[in-house]
């Protein structure tokens, strides 16, 4: 079945460490996205990539980095520069069928800083 | 920038109708979406409406769009306990840019 996978589901990080969250899709979608979700704040866009080897900052990119070496993969690194990284992270890709930007989401990764 | 606004919480009794409201920001948005998020999971697309429509019905779901007021609503008829989730509206501003609302947590009381 086609879909988006994220791993791990739960991740614990010590202060000062970088961690990388995985996102893989087999939907053949060009565009991929990373969102951060905090209670009562909805989804905030971290980074997005419309094509391989290209990505743009979203609204809250500081303290995060991404790469897009393959169409299927869009990993997110949470660096030690991110002051408040504890959150639920969601990866998505877009199907532009019929002119709509319909987003498909992965199951999410919950990151906790100890 | 401006936020897509939703009320944070809604509580209804099982069998009643639920109405979740959303105020969006961009009058040129082409599509408006409703997504559902169950606890600890990603978002799933429930339904969408094209901006030149006023209403769309899909089984128990009815979407109403007031483009003049930039107001979108989702009505769930005969609400069930399985409908308990967070509901997000989202506006499609083109160029693969989608802005999400703050989410409304729906609690269904048995």
Short mmCIF file of N, CA, C and O in Angstrom, two decimals, chain A residues 9 31 33 35 37 40-43 50 88 90 94 96 98-103 105-107, chain B residues 8 31 33 35 37 40-43 45 48 86 88 92 94-98 100-103:
data_model
loop_
_atom_site.label_atom_id
_atom_site.label_comp_id
_atom_site.label_asym_id
_atom_site.label_seq_id
_atom_site.Cartn_x
_atom_site.Cartn_y
_atom_site.Cartn_z
N UNK A 9 8.36 6.46 16.32
CA UNK A 9 7.09 7.04 16.77
C UNK A 9 7.32 7.92 17.99
O UNK A 9 6.68 8.95 18.16
N UNK A 31 6.23 17.09 -3.75
CA UNK A 31 6.38 18.03 -2.63
C UNK A 31 6.21 17.33 -1.29
O UNK A 31 5.32 16.50 -1.11
N UNK A 33 6.60 18.03 3.21
CA UNK A 33 6.50 19.08 4.21
C UNK A 33 6.80 18.53 5.60
O UNK A 33 6.51 17.37 5.89
N UNK A 35 5.84 19.66 9.61
CA UNK A 35 5.09 20.52 10.51
C UNK A 35 5.42 20.17 11.94
O UNK A 35 5.71 19.02 12.27
N UNK A 37 3.53 20.39 15.71
CA UNK A 37 2.23 20.57 16.34
C UNK A 37 2.40 20.69 17.84
O UNK A 37 2.97 19.80 18.49
N UNK A 40 -3.07 23.39 21.06
CA UNK A 40 -3.75 24.68 20.90
C UNK A 40 -3.14 25.60 19.87
O UNK A 40 -3.61 26.73 19.70
N UNK A 41 -2.10 25.14 19.15
CA UNK A 41 -1.46 26.02 18.16
C UNK A 41 -1.57 25.48 16.75
O UNK A 41 -1.01 26.04 15.84
N UNK A 42 -2.24 24.41 16.56
CA UNK A 42 -2.38 23.90 15.21
C UNK A 42 -1.06 23.42 14.64
O UNK A 42 -0.15 23.04 15.37
N UNK A 43 -0.95 23.46 13.34
CA UNK A 43 0.26 23.01 12.65
C UNK A 43 1.06 24.21 12.19
O UNK A 43 0.53 25.13 11.57
N UNK A 50 9.78 21.18 -2.74
CA UNK A 50 8.89 20.96 -3.89
C UNK A 50 9.51 20.01 -4.90
O UNK A 50 8.81 19.49 -5.78
N UNK A 88 5.08 17.37 18.76
CA UNK A 88 4.68 16.30 17.84
C UNK A 88 5.00 16.78 16.43
O UNK A 88 4.61 17.87 16.04
N UNK A 90 5.00 16.22 12.33
CA UNK A 90 4.24 15.57 11.26
C UNK A 90 4.88 15.85 9.91
O UNK A 90 5.23 16.99 9.59
N UNK A 94 2.24 16.08 -0.90
CA UNK A 94 1.08 16.62 -1.62
C UNK A 94 0.83 15.87 -2.91
O UNK A 94 1.74 15.62 -3.69
N UNK A 96 -1.09 16.62 -6.21
CA UNK A 96 -1.70 17.74 -6.91
C UNK A 96 -2.70 17.30 -7.97
O UNK A 96 -2.93 17.98 -8.94
N UNK A 98 -5.89 16.99 -10.02
CA UNK A 98 -7.05 17.85 -10.30
C UNK A 98 -6.90 19.25 -9.70
O UNK A 98 -7.88 19.89 -9.33
N UNK A 99 -5.69 19.71 -9.57
CA UNK A 99 -5.46 21.08 -9.13
C UNK A 99 -5.54 21.31 -7.63
O UNK A 99 -5.34 22.43 -7.18
N UNK A 100 -5.85 20.30 -6.86
CA UNK A 100 -5.92 20.47 -5.40
C UNK A 100 -4.59 20.11 -4.77
O UNK A 100 -3.90 19.21 -5.22
N UNK A 101 -4.25 20.81 -3.67
CA UNK A 101 -3.07 20.46 -2.89
C UNK A 101 -3.49 19.58 -1.72
O UNK A 101 -3.41 19.98 -0.56
N UNK A 102 -3.92 18.38 -2.03
CA UNK A 102 -4.39 17.46 -1.00
C UNK A 102 -3.18 16.87 -0.29
O UNK A 102 -2.32 16.25 -0.92
N UNK A 103 -3.11 17.06 1.01
CA UNK A 103 -1.96 16.59 1.77
C UNK A 103 -2.21 15.22 2.39
O UNK A 103 -3.28 14.95 2.93
N UNK A 105 -0.62 12.71 5.25
CA UNK A 105 0.21 12.82 6.44
C UNK A 105 0.72 11.48 6.90
O UNK A 105 0.05 10.45 6.79
N UNK A 106 1.93 11.51 7.48
CA UNK A 106 2.44 10.36 8.19
C UNK A 106 1.83 10.30 9.58
O UNK A 106 1.09 11.18 9.99
N UNK A 107 2.17 9.24 10.35
CA UNK A 107 1.58 9.05 11.67
C UNK A 107 2.20 9.93 12.76
O UNK A 107 1.68 9.98 13.87
N UNK B 8 -11.39 26.34 20.03
CA UNK B 8 -10.51 25.25 20.47
C UNK B 8 -11.27 23.98 20.82
O UNK B 8 -10.72 22.89 20.69
N UNK B 31 -9.28 26.12 -2.82
CA UNK B 31 -9.96 25.03 -2.13
C UNK B 31 -9.86 25.24 -0.64
O UNK B 31 -8.88 25.80 -0.14
N UNK B 33 -10.29 22.88 2.95
CA UNK B 33 -10.28 21.47 3.34
C UNK B 33 -10.68 21.31 4.80
O UNK B 33 -10.49 22.22 5.62
N UNK B 35 -9.74 18.42 7.75
CA UNK B 35 -8.97 17.25 8.12
C UNK B 35 -9.38 16.80 9.52
O UNK B 35 -9.77 17.61 10.35
N UNK B 37 -7.96 14.55 12.92
CA UNK B 37 -6.79 13.95 13.57
C UNK B 37 -7.24 13.20 14.81
O UNK B 37 -7.74 13.80 15.77
N UNK B 40 -2.82 10.94 18.79
CA UNK B 40 -1.52 10.35 18.51
C UNK B 40 -1.29 9.95 17.07
O UNK B 40 -0.38 9.17 16.77
N UNK B 41 -2.07 10.49 16.16
CA UNK B 41 -1.98 10.09 14.75
C UNK B 41 -1.81 11.31 13.85
O UNK B 41 -1.89 12.45 14.30
N UNK B 42 -1.58 11.04 12.58
CA UNK B 42 -1.51 12.11 11.60
C UNK B 42 -2.89 12.59 11.20
O UNK B 42 -3.91 12.11 11.72
N UNK B 43 -2.94 13.54 10.28
CA UNK B 43 -4.20 14.09 9.81
C UNK B 43 -4.70 13.31 8.61
O UNK B 43 -3.90 12.85 7.78
N UNK B 45 -7.57 13.60 5.40
CA UNK B 45 -8.51 14.47 4.71
C UNK B 45 -9.92 13.90 4.81
O UNK B 45 -10.17 12.75 4.48
N UNK B 48 -13.47 18.35 1.11
CA UNK B 48 -12.98 19.64 0.64
C UNK B 48 -14.12 20.31 -0.12
O UNK B 48 -15.11 19.68 -0.51
N UNK B 86 -9.63 15.84 16.74
CA UNK B 86 -9.37 17.25 16.45
C UNK B 86 -9.64 17.48 14.97
O UNK B 86 -9.18 16.69 14.13
N UNK B 88 -9.33 20.08 11.72
CA UNK B 88 -8.60 21.22 11.20
C UNK B 88 -9.21 21.67 9.88
O UNK B 88 -9.45 20.85 8.99
N UNK B 92 -6.21 26.49 0.75
CA UNK B 92 -5.26 26.22 -0.33
C UNK B 92 -5.01 27.53 -1.05
O UNK B 92 -5.89 28.05 -1.73
N UNK B 94 -2.62 27.97 -3.29
CA UNK B 94 -1.91 27.73 -4.53
C UNK B 94 -0.41 27.57 -4.30
O UNK B 94 0.07 27.74 -3.19
N UNK B 95 0.30 27.25 -5.38
CA UNK B 95 1.76 27.07 -5.32
C UNK B 95 2.15 26.11 -4.20
O UNK B 95 3.16 26.29 -3.53
N UNK B 96 1.30 25.09 -3.99
CA UNK B 96 1.53 24.07 -2.97
C UNK B 96 1.62 24.65 -1.56
O UNK B 96 2.31 24.10 -0.71
N UNK B 97 0.96 25.75 -1.33
CA UNK B 97 0.93 26.37 0.00
C UNK B 97 -0.45 26.15 0.61
O UNK B 97 -1.46 26.62 0.07
N UNK B 98 -0.47 25.44 1.71
CA UNK B 98 -1.71 25.17 2.45
C UNK B 98 -1.52 25.66 3.87
O UNK B 98 -0.54 25.31 4.52
N UNK B 100 -3.05 25.81 7.70
CA UNK B 100 -3.97 25.10 8.59
C UNK B 100 -4.48 25.99 9.71
O UNK B 100 -3.77 26.88 10.18
N UNK B 101 -5.69 25.70 10.13
CA UNK B 101 -6.25 26.35 11.30
C UNK B 101 -5.67 25.79 12.57
O UNK B 101 -4.85 24.86 12.56
N UNK B 102 -6.12 26.34 13.68
CA UNK B 102 -5.58 25.97 14.99
C UNK B 102 -6.17 24.67 15.52
O UNK B 102 -5.66 24.13 16.48
N UNK B 103 -7.23 24.19 14.89
CA UNK B 103 -7.82 22.90 15.28
C UNK B 103 -8.92 23.06 16.32
O UNK B 103 -8.81 23.88 17.25
#
